[in-house]
PDB file of C-alpha atoms and ligand atoms in Angstrom:
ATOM      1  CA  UNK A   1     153.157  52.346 165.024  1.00  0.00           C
ATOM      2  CA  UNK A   2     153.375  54.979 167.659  1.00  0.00           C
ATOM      3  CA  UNK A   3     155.348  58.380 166.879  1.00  0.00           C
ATOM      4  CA  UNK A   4     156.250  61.296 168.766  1.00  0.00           C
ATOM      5  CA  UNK A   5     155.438  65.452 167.441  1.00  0.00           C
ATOM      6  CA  UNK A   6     155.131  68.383 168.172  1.00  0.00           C
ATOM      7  CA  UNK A   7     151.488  69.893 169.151  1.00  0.00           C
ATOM      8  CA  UNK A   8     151.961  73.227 168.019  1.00  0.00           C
ATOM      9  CA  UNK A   9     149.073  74.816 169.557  1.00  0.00           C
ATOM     10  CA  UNK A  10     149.613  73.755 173.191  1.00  0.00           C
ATOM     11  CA  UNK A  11     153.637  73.421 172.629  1.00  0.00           C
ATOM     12  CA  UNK A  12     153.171  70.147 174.593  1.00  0.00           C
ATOM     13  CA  UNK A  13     154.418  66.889 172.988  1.00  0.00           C
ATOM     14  CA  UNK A  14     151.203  64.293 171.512  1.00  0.00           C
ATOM     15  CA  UNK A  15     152.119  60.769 171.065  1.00  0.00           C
ATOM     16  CA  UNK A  16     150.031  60.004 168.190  1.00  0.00           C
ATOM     17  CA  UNK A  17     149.245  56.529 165.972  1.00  0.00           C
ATOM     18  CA  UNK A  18     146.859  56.415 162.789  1.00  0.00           C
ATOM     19  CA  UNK A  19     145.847  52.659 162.223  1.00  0.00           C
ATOM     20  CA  UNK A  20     147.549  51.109 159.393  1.00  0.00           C
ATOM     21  CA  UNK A  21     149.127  53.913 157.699  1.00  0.00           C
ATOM     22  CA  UNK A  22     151.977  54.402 160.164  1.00  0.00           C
ATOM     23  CA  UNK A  23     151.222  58.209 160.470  1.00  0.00           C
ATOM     24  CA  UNK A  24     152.124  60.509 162.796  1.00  0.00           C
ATOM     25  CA  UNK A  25     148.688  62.678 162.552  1.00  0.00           C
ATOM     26  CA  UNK A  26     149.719  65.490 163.506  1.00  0.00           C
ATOM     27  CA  UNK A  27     152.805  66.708 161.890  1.00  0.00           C
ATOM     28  CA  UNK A  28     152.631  69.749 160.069  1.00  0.00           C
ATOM     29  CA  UNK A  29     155.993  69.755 159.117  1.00  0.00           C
ATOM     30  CA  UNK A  30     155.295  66.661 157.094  1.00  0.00           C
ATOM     31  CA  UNK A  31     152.239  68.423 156.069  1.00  0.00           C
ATOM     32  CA  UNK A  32     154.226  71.336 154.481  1.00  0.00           C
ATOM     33  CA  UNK A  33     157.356  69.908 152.900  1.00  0.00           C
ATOM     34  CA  UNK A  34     154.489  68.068 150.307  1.00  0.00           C
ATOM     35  CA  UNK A  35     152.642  71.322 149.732  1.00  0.00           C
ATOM     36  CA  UNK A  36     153.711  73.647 146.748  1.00  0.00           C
ATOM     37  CA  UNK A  37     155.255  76.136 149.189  1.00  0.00           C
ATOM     38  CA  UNK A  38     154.963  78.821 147.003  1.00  0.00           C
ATOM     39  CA  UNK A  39     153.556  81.033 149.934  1.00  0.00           C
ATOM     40  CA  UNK A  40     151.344  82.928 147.526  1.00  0.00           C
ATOM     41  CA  UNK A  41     148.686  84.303 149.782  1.00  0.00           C
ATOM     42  CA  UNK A  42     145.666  82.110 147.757  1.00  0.00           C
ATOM     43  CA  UNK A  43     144.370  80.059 150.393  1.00  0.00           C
ATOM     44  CA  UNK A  44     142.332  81.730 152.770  1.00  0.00           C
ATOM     45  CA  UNK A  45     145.273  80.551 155.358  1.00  0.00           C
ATOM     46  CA  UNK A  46     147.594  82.990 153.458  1.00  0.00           C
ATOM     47  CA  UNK A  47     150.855  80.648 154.275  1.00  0.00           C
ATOM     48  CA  UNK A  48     151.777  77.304 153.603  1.00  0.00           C
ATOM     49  CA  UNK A  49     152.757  76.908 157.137  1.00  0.00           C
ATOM     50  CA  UNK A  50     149.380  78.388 158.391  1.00  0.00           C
ATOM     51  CA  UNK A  51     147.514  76.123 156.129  1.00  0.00           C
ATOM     52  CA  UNK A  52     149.156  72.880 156.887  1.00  0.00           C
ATOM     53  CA  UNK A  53     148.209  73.962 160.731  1.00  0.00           C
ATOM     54  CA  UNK A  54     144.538  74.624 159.500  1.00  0.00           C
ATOM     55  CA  UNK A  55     144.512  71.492 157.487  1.00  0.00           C
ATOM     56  CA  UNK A  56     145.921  68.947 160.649  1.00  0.00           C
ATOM     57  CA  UNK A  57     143.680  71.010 162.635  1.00  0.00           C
ATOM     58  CA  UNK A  58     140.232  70.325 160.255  1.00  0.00           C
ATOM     59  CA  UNK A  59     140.057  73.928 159.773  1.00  0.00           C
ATOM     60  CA  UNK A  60     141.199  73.739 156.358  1.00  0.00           C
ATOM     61  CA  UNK A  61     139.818  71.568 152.980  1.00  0.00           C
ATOM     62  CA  UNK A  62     142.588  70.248 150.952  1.00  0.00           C
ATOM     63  CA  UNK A  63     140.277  71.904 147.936  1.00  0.00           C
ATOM     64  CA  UNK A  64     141.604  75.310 149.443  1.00  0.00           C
ATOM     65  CA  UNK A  65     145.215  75.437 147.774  1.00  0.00           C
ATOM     66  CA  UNK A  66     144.432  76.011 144.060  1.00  0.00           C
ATOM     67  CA  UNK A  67     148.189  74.769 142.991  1.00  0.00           C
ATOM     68  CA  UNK A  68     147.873  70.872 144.416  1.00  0.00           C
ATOM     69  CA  UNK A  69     146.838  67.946 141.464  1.00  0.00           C
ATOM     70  CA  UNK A  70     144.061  65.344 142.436  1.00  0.00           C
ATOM     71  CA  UNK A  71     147.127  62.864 143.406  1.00  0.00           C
ATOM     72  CA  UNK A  72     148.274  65.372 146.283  1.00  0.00           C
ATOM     73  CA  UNK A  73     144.881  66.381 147.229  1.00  0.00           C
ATOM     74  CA  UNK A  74     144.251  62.568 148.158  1.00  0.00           C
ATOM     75  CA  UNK A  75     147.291  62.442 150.026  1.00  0.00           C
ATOM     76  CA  UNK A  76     146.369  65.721 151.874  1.00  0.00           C
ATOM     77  CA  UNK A  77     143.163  64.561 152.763  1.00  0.00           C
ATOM     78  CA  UNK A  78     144.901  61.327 155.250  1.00  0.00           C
ATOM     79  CA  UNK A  79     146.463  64.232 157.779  1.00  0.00           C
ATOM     80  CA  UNK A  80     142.869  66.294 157.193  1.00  0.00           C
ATOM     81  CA  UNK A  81     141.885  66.367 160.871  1.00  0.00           C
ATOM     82  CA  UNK A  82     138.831  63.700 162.067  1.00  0.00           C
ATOM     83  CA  UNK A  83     137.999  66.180 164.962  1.00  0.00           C
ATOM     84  CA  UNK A  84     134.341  65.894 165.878  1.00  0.00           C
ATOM     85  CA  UNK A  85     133.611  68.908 163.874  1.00  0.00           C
ATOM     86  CA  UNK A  86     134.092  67.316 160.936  1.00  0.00           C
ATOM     87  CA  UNK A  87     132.349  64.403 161.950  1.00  0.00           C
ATOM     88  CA  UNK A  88     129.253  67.219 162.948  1.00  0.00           C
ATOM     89  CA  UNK A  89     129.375  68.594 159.834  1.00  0.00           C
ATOM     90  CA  UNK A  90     129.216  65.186 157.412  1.00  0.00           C
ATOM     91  CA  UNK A  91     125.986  64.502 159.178  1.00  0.00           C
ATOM     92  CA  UNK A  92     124.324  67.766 158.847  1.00  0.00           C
ATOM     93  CA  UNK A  93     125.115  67.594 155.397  1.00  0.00           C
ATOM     94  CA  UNK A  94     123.575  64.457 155.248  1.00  0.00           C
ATOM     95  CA  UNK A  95     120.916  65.761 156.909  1.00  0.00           C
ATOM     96  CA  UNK A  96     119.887  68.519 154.908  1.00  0.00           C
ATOM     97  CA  UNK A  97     120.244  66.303 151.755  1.00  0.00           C
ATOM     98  CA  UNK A  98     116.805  65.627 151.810  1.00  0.00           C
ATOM     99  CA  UNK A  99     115.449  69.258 152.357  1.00  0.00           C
ATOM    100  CA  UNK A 100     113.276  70.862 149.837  1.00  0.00           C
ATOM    101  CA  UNK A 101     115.617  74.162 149.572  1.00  0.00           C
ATOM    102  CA  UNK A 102     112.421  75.286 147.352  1.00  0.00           C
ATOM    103  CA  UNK A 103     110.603  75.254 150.176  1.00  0.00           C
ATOM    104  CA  UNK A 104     113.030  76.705 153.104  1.00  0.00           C
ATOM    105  CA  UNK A 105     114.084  79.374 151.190  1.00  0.00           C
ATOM    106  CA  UNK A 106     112.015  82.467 151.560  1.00  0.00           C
ATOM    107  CA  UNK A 107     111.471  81.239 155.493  1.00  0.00           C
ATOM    108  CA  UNK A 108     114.939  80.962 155.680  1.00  0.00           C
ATOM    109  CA  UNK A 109     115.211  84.759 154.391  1.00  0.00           C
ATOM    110  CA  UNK A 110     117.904  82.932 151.498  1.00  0.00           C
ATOM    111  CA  UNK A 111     118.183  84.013 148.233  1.00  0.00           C
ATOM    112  CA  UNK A 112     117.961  81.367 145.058  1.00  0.00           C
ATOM    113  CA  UNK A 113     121.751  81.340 143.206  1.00  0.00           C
ATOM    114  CA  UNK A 114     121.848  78.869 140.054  1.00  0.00           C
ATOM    115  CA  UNK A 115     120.581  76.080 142.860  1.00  0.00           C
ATOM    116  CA  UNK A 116     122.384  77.214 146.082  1.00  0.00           C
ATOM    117  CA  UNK A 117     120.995  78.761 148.737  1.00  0.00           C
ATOM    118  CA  UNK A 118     122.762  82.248 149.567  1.00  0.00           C
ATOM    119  CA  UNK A 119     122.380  83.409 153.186  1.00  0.00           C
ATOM    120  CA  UNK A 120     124.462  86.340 154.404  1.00  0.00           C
ATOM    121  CA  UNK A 121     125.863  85.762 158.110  1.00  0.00           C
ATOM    122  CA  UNK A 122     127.065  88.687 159.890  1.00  0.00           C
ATOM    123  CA  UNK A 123     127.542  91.011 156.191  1.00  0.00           C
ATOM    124  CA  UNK A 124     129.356  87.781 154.723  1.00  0.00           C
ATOM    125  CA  UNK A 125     127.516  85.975 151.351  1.00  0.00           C
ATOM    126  CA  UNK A 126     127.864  82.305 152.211  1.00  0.00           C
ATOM    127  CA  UNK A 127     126.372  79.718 149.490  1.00  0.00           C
ATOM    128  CA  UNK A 128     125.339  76.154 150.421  1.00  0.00           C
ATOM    129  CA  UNK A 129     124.687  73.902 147.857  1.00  0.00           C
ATOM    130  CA  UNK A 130     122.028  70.623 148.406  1.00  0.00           C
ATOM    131  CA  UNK A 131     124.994  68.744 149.218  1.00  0.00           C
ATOM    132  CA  UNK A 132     126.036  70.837 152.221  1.00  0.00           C
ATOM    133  CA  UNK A 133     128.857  72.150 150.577  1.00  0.00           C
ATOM    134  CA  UNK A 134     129.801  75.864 151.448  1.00  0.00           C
ATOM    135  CA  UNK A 135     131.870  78.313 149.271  1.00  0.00           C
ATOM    136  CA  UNK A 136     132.055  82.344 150.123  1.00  0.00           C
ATOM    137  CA  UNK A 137     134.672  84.872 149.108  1.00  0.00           C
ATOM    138  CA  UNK A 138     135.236  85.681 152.689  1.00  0.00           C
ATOM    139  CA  UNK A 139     136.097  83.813 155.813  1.00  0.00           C
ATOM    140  CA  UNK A 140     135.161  80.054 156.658  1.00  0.00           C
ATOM    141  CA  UNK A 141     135.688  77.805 159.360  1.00  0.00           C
ATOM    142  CA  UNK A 142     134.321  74.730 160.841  1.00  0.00           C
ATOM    143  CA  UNK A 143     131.865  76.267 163.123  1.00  0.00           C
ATOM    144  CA  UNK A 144     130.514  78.830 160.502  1.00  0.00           C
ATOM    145  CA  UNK A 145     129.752  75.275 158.693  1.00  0.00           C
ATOM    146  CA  UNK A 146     128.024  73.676 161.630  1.00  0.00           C
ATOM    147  CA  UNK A 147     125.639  77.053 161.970  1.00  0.00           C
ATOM    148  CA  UNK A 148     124.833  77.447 158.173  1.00  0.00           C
ATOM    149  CA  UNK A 149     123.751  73.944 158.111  1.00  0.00           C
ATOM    150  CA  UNK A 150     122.146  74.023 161.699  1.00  0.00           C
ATOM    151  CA  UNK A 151     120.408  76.585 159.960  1.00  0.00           C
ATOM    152  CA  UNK A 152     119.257  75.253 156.901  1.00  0.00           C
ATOM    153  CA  UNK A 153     118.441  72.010 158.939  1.00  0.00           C
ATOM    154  CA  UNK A 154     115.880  73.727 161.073  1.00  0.00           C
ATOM    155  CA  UNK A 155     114.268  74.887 157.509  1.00  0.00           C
ATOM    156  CA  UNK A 156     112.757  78.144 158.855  1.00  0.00           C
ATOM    157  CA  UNK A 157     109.974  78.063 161.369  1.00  0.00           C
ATOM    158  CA  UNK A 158     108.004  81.128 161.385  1.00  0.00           C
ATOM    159  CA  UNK A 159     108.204  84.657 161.581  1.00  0.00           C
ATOM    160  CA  UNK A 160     110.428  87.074 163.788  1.00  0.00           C
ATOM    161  CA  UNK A 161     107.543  88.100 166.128  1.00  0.00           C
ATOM    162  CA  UNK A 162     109.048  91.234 167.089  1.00  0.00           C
ATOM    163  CA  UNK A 163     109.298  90.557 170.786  1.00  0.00           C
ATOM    164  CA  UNK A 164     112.880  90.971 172.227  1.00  0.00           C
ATOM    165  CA  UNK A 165     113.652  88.383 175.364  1.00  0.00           C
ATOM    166  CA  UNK A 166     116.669  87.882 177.348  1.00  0.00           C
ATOM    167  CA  UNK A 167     119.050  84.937 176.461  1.00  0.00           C
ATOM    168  CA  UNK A 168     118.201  82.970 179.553  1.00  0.00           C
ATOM    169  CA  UNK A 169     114.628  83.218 177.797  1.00  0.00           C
ATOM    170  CA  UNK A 170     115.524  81.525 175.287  1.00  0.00           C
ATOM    171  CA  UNK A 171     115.012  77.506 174.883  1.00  0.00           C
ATOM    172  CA  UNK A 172     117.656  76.092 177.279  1.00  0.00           C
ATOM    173  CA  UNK A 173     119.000  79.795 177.472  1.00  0.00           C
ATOM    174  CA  UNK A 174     119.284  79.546 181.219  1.00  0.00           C
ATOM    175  CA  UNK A 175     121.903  76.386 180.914  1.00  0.00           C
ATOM    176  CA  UNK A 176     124.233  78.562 178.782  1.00  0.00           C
ATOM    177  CA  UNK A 177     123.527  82.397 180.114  1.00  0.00           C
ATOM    178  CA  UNK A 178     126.839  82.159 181.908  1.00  0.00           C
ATOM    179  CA  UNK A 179     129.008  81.633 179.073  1.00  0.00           C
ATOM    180  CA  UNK A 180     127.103  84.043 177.504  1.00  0.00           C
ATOM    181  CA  UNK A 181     127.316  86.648 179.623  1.00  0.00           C
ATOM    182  CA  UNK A 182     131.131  85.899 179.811  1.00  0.00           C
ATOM    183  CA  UNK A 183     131.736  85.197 176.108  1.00  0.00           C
ATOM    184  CA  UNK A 184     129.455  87.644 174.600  1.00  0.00           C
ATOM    185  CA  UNK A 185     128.241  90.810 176.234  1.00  0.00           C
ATOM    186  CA  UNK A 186     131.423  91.478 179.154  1.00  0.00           C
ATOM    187  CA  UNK A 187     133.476  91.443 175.724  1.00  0.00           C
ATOM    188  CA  UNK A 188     131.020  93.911 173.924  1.00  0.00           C
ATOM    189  CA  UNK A 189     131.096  96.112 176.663  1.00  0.00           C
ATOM    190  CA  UNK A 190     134.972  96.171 177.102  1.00  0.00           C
ATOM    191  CA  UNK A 191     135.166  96.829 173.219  1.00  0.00           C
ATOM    192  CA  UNK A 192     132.571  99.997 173.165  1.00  0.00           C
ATOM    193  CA  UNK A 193     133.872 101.292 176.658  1.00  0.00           C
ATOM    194  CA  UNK A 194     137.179 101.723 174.722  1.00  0.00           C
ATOM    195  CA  UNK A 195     136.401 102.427 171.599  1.00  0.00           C
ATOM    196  CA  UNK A 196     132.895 103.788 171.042  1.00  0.00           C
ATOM    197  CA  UNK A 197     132.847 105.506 167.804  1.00  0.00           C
ATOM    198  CA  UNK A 198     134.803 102.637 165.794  1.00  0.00           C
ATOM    199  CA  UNK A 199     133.088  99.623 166.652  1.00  0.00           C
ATOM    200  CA  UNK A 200     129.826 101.811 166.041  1.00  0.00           C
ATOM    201  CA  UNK A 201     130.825 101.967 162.940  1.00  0.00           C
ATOM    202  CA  UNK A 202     131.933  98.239 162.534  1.00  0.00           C
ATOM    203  CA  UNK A 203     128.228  97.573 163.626  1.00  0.00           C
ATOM    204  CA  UNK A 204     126.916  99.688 160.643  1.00  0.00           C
ATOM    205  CA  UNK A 205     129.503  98.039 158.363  1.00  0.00           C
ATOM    206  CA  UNK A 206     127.756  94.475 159.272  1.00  0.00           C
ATOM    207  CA  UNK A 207     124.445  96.141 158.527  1.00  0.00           C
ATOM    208  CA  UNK A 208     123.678  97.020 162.275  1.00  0.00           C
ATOM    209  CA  UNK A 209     121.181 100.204 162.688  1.00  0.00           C
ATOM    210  CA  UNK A 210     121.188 102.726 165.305  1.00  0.00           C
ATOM    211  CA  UNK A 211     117.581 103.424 166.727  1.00  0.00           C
ATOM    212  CA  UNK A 212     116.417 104.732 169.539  1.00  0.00           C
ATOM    213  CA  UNK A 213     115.472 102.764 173.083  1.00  0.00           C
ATOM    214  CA  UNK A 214     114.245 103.831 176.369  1.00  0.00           C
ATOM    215  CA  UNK A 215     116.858 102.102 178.545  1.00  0.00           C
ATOM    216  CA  UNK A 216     120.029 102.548 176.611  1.00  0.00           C
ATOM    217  CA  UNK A 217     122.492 105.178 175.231  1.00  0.00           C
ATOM    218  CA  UNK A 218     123.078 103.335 172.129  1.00  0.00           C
ATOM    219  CA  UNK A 219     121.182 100.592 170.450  1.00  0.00           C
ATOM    220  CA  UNK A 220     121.729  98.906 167.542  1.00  0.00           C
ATOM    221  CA  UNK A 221     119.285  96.255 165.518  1.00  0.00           C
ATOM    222  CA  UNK A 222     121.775  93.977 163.490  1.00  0.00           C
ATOM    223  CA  UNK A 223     120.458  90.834 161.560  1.00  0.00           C
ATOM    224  CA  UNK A 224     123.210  88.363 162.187  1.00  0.00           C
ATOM    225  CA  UNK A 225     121.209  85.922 159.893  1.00  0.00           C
ATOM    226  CA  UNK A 226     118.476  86.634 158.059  1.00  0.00           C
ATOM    227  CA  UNK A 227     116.000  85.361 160.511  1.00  0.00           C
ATOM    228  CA  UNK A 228     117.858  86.141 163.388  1.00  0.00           C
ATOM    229  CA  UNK A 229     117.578  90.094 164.193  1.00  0.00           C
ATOM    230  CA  UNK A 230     119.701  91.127 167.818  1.00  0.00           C
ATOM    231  CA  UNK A 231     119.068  94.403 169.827  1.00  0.00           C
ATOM    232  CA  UNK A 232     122.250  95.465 171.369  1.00  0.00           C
ATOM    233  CA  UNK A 233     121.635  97.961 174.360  1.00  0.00           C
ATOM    234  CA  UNK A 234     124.650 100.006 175.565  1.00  0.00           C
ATOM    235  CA  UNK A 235     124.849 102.016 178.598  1.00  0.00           C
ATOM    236  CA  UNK A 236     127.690 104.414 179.348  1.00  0.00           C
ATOM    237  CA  UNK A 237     129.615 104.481 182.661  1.00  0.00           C
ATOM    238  CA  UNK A 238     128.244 107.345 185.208  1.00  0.00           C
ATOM    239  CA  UNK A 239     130.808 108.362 187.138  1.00  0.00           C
ATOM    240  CA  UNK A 240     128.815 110.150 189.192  1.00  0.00           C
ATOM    241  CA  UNK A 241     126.976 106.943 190.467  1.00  0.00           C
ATOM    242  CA  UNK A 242     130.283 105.533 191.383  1.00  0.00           C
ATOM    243  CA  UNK A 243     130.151 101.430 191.341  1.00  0.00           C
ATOM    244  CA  UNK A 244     126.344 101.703 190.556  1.00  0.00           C
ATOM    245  CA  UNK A 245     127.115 103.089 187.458  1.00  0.00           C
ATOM    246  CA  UNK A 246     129.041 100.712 185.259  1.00  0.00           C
ATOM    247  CA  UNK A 247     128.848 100.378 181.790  1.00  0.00           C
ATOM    248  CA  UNK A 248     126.433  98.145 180.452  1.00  0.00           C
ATOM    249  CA  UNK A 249     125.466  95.610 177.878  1.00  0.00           C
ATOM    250  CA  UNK A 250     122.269  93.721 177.372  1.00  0.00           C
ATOM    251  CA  UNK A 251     122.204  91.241 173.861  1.00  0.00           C
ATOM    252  CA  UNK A 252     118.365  90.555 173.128  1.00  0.00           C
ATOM    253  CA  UNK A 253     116.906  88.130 170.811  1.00  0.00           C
ATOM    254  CA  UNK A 254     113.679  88.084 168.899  1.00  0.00           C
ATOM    255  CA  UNK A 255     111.337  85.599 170.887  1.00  0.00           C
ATOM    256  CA  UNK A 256     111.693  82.688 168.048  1.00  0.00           C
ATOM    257  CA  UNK A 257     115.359  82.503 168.019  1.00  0.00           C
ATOM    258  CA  UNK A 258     115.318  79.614 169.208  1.00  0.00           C
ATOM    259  CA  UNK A 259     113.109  78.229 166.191  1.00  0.00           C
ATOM    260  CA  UNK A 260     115.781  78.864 164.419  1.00  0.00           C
ATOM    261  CA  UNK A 261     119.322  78.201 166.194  1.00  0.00           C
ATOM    262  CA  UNK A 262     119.924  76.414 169.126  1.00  0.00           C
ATOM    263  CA  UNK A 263     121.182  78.175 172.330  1.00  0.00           C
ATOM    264  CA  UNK A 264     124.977  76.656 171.320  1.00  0.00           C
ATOM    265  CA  UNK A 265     124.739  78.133 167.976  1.00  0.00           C
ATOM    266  CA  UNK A 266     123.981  81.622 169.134  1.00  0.00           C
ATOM    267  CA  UNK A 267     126.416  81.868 171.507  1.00  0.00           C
ATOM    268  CA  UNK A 268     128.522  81.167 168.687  1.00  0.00           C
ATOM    269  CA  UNK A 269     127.180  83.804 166.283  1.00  0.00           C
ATOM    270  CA  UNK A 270     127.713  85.939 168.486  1.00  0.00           C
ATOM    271  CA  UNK A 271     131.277  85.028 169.269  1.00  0.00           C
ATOM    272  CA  UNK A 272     131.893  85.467 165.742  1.00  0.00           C
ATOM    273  CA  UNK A 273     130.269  88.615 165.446  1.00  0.00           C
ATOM    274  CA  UNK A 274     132.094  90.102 168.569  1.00  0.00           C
ATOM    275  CA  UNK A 275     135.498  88.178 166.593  1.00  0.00           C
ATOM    276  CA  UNK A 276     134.762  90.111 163.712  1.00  0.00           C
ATOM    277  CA  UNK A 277     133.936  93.751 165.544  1.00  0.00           C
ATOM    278  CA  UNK A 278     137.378  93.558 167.175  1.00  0.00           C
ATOM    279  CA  UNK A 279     139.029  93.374 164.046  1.00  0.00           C
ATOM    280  CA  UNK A 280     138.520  96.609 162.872  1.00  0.00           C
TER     281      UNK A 280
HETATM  282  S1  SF4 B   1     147.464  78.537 148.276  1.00  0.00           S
HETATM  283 FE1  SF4 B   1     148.797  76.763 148.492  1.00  0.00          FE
HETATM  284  S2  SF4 B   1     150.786  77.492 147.799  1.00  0.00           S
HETATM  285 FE2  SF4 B   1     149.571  79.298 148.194  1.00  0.00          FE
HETATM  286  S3  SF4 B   1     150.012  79.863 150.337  1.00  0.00           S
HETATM  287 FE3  SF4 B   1     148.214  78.546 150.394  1.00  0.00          FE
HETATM  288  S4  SF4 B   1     149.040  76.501 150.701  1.00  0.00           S
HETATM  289 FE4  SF4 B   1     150.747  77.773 150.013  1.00  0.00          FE
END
């Protein structure tokens, strides 16, 4: 059966079929008439409209709205979006199924809670149980997911050595140094440029720390994971040197970073830490 809705994200139209059950998959409308629609702010969408987008979308677990029964939970779960994400995350869990968390978890910098591992990700308390599951009071999406388990996957190997490289240092860091540049430090330096003195103190609020460094203004050493220190350098405009002196941001890594997350991953962290800075 073939159907006709709306894509609400690109505001184009998606002809969509799911095999057999005679679905249109991505409805949301459909999706939200069966919720409770009590719009009470529990789910970490805040709306029922917002979370039947999350939940089409994959970005949301039908587990998330406290006021469904197992019987709507199951039929949630058939317009849960299959998006490769998903399918990304179901075999890192498998993955790490047969880790040793005993093991990983002082290399992993994790703490031990009643079995889970608890790793805080840019001044967030995320806990992964040996199943892969992840619960946190604060914010979760499917590529915080993929990193935590990346993460856990890798199990810890080594030390920080205390030697900050480039990102095109990295492993593979020269494939991806465009989009980081782009994704990563341009937006960093736009933020501080125009607000300085409150993303400064969104840094300290994540647990960054000022310190001093020969070719910077500012610097700040931030663990984004526990294993995963940064060194942001930040160098004002000089008007006086006219187009030689731009502003200027440099995002170093500790030599092993790349023991521990792939080059994908950190771009990503670092998204998500530049997502989170912008709040404010
Ligand atoms: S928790 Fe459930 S009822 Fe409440 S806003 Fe979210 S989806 Fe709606």
């Amino acid at each position: 059966m073939l159907a006709e809705c709306p894509d609400l994200w690109s505001g184009s139209f998606t002809v969509c079929f799911v095999a057999g059950s005679g679905r249109c998959s991505m409805n949301p409308i459909e999706v939200y008439k069966k919720l409770p629609r009590k719009n009470c702010g529990e789910c970490p969408q805040k709306t029922c409209m917002a979370y039947a987008l999350a939940l089409i979308k994959g970005d949301a677990t039908v587990e998330e709205c406290p006021h469904t029964d197992e019987a709507l939970r199951k039929d949630l779960s058939e317009y849960r979006g299959k998006d490769w994400r998903n399918t990304l995350i179901d075999t890192l869990k498998n993955d790490i199924k047969h880790i040793d968390f005993n093991a990983i978890l002082s290399r992993l910098g994790g703490i031990d809670k009643d079995g889970k591992i608890m790793i805080k990700c840019l001044g967030t308390d995320y806990f992964i149980d040996r199943n892969g599951e992840i619960t946190t009071q604060g914010h979760i999406n499917p590529w915080i997911k993929i990193l935590l388990l990346h993460y856990i996957k890798t199990g810890g190997v080594g030390e920080p050595t205390g030697e900050w490289v480039s990102f095109s240092e990295l492993k593979s860091g020269m494939v991806k140094e465009t989009s980081f540049r782009r994704d990563c430090e341009e937006p960093l330096r736009q933020l501080l440029d125009n607000n300085r003195e409150e993303i400064t103190l969104m840094i300290r609020r994540l647990g960054g720390r000022e310190i001093h460094h020969p070719s910077a203004d500012h610097a700040w050493k931030l663990y984004a994971l526990p294993r995963v220190p940064v060194l942001i350098l930040y160098r004002m405009e000089d008007e006086e040197l006219n187009e030689y002196g731009e502003s200027h941001v440099r995002i170093l890594f500790d030599r092993s970073a790349d023991r521990f997350l792939d080059v994908e991953s950190l771009v990503f962290l670092l998204e998500g830490f530049i997502h989170i800075i912008s709040r404010r």
